[in-house]
mmCIF file of C-alpha atoms in Angstrom:
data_model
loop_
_atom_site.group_PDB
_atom_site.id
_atom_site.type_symbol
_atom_site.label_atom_id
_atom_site.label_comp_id
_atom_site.label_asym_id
_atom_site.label_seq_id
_atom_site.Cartn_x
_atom_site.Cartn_y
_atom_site.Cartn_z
ATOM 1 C CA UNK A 30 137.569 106.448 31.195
ATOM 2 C CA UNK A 31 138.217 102.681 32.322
ATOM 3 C CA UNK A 32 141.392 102.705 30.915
ATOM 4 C CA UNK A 33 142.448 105.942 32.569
ATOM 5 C CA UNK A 34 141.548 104.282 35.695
ATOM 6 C CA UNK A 35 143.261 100.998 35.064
ATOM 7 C CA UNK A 36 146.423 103.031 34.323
ATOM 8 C CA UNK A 37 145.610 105.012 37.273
ATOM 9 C CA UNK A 38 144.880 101.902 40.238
ATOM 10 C CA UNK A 39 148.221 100.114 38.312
ATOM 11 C CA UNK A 40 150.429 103.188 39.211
ATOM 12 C CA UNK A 41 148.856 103.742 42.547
ATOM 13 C CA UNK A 42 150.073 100.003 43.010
ATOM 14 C CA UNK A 43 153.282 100.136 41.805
ATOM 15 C CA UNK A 44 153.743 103.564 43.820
ATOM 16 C CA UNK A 45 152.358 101.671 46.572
ATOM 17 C CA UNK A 46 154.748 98.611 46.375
ATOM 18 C CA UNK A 47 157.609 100.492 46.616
ATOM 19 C CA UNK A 48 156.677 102.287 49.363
ATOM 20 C CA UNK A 49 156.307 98.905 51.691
ATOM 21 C CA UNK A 50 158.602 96.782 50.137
ATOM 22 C CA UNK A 51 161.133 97.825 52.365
ATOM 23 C CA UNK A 52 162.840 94.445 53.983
ATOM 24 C CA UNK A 53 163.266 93.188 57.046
ATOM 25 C CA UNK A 54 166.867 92.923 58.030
ATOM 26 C CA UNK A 55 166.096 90.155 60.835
ATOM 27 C CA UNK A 56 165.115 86.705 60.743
ATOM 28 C CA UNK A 57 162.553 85.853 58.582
ATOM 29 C CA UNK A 58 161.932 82.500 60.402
ATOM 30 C CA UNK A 59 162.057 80.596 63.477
ATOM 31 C CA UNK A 60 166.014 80.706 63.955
ATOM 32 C CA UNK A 61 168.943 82.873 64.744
ATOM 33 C CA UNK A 62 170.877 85.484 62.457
ATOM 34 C CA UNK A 63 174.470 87.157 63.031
ATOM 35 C CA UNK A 64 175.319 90.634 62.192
ATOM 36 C CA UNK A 65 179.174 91.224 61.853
ATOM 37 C CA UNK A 66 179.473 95.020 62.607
ATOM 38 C CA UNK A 67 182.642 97.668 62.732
ATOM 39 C CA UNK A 68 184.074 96.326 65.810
ATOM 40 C CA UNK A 69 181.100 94.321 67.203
ATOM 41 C CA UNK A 70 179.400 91.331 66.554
ATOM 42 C CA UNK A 71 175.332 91.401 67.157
ATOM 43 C CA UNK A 72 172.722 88.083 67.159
ATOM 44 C CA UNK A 73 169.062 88.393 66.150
ATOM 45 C CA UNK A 74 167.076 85.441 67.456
ATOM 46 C CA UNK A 75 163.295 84.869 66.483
ATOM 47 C CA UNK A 76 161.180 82.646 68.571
ATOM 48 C CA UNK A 77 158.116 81.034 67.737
ATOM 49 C CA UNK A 78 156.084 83.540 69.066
ATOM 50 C CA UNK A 79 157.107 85.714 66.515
ATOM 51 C CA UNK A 80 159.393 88.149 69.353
ATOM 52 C CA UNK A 81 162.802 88.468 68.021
ATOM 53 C CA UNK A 82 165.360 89.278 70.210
ATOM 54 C CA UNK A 83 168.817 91.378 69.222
ATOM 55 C CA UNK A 84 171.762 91.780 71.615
ATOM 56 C CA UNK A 85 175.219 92.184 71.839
ATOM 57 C CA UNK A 86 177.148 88.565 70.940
ATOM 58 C CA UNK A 87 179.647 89.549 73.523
ATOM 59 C CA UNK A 88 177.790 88.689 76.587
ATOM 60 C CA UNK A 89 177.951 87.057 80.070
ATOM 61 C CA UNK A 90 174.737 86.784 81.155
ATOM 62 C CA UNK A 91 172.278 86.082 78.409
ATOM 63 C CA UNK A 92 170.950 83.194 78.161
ATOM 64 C CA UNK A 93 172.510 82.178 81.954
ATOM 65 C CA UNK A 94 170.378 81.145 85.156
ATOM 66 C CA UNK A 95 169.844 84.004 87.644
ATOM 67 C CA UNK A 96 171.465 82.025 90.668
ATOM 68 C CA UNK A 97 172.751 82.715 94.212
ATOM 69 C CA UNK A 98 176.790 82.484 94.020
ATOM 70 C CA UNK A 99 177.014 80.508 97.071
ATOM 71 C CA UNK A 100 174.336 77.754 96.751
ATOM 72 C CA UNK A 101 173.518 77.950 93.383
ATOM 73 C CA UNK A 102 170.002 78.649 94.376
ATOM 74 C CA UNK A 103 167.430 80.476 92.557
ATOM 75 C CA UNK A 104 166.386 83.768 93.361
ATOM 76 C CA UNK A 105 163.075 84.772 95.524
ATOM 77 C CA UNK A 106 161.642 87.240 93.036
ATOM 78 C CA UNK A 107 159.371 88.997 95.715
ATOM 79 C CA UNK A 108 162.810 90.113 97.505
ATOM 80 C CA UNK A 109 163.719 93.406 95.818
ATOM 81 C CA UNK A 110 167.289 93.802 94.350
ATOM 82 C CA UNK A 111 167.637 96.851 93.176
ATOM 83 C CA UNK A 112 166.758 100.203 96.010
ATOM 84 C CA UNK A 113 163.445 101.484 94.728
ATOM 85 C CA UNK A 114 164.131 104.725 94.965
ATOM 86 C CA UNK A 115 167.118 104.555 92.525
ATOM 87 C CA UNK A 116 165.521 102.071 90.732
ATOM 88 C CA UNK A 117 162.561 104.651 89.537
ATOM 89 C CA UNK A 118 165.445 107.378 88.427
ATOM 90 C CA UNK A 119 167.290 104.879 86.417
ATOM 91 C CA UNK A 120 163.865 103.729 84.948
ATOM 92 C CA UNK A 121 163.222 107.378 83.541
ATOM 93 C CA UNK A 122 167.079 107.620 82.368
ATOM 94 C CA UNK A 123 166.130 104.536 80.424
ATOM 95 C CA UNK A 124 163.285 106.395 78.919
ATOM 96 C CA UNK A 125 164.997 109.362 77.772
ATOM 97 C CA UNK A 126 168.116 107.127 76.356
ATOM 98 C CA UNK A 127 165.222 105.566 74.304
ATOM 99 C CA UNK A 128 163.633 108.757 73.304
ATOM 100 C CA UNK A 129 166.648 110.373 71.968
ATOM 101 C CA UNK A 130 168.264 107.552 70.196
ATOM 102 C CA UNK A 131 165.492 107.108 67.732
ATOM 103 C CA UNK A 132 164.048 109.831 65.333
ATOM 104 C CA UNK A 133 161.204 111.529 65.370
ATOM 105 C CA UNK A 134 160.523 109.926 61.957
ATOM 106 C CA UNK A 135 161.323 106.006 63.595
ATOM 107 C CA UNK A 136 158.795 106.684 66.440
ATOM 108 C CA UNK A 137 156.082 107.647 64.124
ATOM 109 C CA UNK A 138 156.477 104.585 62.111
ATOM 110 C CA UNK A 139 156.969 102.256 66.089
ATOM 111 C CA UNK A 140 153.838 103.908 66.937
ATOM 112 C CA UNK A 141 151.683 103.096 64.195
ATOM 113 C CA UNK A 142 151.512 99.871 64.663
ATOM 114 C CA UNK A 143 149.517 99.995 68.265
ATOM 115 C CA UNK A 144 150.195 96.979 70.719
ATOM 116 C CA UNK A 145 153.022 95.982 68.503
ATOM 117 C CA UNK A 146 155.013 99.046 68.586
ATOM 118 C CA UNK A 147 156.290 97.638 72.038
ATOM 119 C CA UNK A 148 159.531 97.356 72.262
ATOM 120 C CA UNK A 149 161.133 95.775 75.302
ATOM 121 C CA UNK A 150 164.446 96.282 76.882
ATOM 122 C CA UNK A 151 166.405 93.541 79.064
ATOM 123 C CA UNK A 152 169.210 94.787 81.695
ATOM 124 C CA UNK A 153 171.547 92.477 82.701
ATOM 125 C CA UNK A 154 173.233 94.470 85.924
ATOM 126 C CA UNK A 155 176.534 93.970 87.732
ATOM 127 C CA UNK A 156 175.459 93.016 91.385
ATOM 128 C CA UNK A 157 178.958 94.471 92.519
ATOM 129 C CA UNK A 158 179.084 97.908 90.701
ATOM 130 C CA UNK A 159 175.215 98.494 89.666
ATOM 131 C CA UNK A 160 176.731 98.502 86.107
ATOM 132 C CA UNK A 161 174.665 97.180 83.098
ATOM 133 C CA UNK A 162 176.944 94.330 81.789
ATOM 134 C CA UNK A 163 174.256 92.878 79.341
ATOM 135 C CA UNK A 164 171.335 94.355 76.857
ATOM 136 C CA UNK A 165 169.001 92.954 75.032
ATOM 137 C CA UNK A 166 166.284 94.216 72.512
ATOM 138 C CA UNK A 167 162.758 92.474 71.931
ATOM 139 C CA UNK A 168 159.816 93.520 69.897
ATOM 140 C CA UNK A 169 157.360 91.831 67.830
ATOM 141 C CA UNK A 170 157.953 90.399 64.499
ATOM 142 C CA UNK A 171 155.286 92.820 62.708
ATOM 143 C CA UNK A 172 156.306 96.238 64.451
ATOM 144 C CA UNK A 173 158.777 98.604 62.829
ATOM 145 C CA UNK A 174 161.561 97.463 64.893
ATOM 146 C CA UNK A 175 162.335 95.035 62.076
ATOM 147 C CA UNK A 176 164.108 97.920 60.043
ATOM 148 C CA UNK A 177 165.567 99.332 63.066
ATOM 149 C CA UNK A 178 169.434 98.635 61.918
ATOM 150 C CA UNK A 179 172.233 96.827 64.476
ATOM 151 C CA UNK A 180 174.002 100.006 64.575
ATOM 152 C CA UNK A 181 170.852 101.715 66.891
ATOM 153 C CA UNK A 182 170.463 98.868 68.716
ATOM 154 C CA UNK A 183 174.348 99.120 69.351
ATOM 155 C CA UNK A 184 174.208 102.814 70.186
ATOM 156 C CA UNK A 185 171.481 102.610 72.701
ATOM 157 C CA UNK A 186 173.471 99.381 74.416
ATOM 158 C CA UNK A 187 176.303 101.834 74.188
ATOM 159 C CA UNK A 188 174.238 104.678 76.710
ATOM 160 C CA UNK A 189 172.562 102.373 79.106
ATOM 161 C CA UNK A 190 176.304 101.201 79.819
ATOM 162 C CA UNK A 191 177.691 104.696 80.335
ATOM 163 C CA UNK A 192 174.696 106.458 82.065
ATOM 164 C CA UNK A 193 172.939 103.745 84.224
ATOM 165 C CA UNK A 194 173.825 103.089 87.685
ATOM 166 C CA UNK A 195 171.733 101.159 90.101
ATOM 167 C CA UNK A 196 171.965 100.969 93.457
ATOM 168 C CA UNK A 197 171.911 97.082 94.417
ATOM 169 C CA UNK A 198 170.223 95.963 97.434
ATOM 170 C CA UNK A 199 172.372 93.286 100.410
ATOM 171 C CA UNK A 200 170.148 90.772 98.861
ATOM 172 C CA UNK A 201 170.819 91.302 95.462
ATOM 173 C CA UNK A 202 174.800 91.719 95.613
ATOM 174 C CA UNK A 203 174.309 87.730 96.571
ATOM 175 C CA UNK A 204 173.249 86.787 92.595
ATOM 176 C CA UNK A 205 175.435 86.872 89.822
ATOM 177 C CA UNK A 206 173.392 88.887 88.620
ATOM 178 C CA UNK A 207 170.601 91.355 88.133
ATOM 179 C CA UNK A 208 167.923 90.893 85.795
ATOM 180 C CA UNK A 209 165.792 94.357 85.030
ATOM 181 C CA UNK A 210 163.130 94.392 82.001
ATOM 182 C CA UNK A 211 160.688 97.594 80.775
ATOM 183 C CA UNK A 212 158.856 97.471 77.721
ATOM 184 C CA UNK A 213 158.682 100.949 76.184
ATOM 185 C CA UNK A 214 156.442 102.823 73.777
ATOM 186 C CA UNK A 215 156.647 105.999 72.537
ATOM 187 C CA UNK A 216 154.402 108.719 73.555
#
């Protein structure tokens, strides 16, 4: 009998093993990684904090100050720039982008994971045409969106461009431009 269970706990942990050893495809350390895709070119940077951050190398705002293209001055973030009432429908086209683009089978494994199955989403809008120029992905280090490939983060970019339009406010057309965020977790 202890030798059947030996055998037994040894398979159970080799069975086991193989089941979690899938890798990470992003940074495994403080740093940045580059993904050189069919067409596209994609950067995962990991912070200290243990957030990584993926987005589109072919940018113009990331990583740029918010400023006013006149004085160079930084925005007042209690003045609204996008109308709210467009705002809220883009918001919930955002959501459904997100909820189609994974599978059933990916949100079960985001959602396991509680607070870290977070996953945040960065718009980067054109103050001129209410156009999403920019996107960037964040989640936490330990959620499943480590084995999320390039390719869906790509995709998704891919929809928020085509289907989002916000309506900027006077105010806001005076940036260069328009910085959105929503984390997201699926229900």
């Amino acid at each position: 009998l202890p030798m059947k269970n030996i055998l037994l706990i040894t398979l159970f942990l080799f069975i086991t093993n193989c089941i979690f050893s899938q890798t990470s495809i992003y940074p495994d350390s403080v740093g940045t990684k580059v993904f050189y895709e069919n067409g596209y070119t994609y950067q995962a940077e990991r912070l200290g904090s243990g957030i990584i951050k993926v987005y589109n190398s072919d940018n113009k705002w990331i990583n740029i100050a918010k400023i006013h293209k006149l004085t160079g001055d930084f925005p007042d973030e209690n003045t609204p720039d996008l109308e709210s009432n467009e705002w809220y429908k883009q918001t919930e086209n955002l959501y459904s982008i997100l909820e189609e683009s994974y599978s059933n089978e990916e949100k079960e494994k985001i959602k396991r994971v509680g607070r870290k199955g977070i996953g945040f989403v960065e718009l980067f809008i054109n103050p001129e045409t209410g156009k999403v120029d920019d996107v960037r992905f964040s989640f936490y280090r330990l959620s499943y969106y480590m084995y999320i490939p390039v390719s869906k983060f790509r995709e998704i970019e891919l929809k928020i461009k085509e289907r989002l339009q916000f309506e900027v406010t006077d105010y806001g057309k005076q940036f260069n431009y328009i910085y959105y965020w929503n984390d997201y977790k699926f229900k």
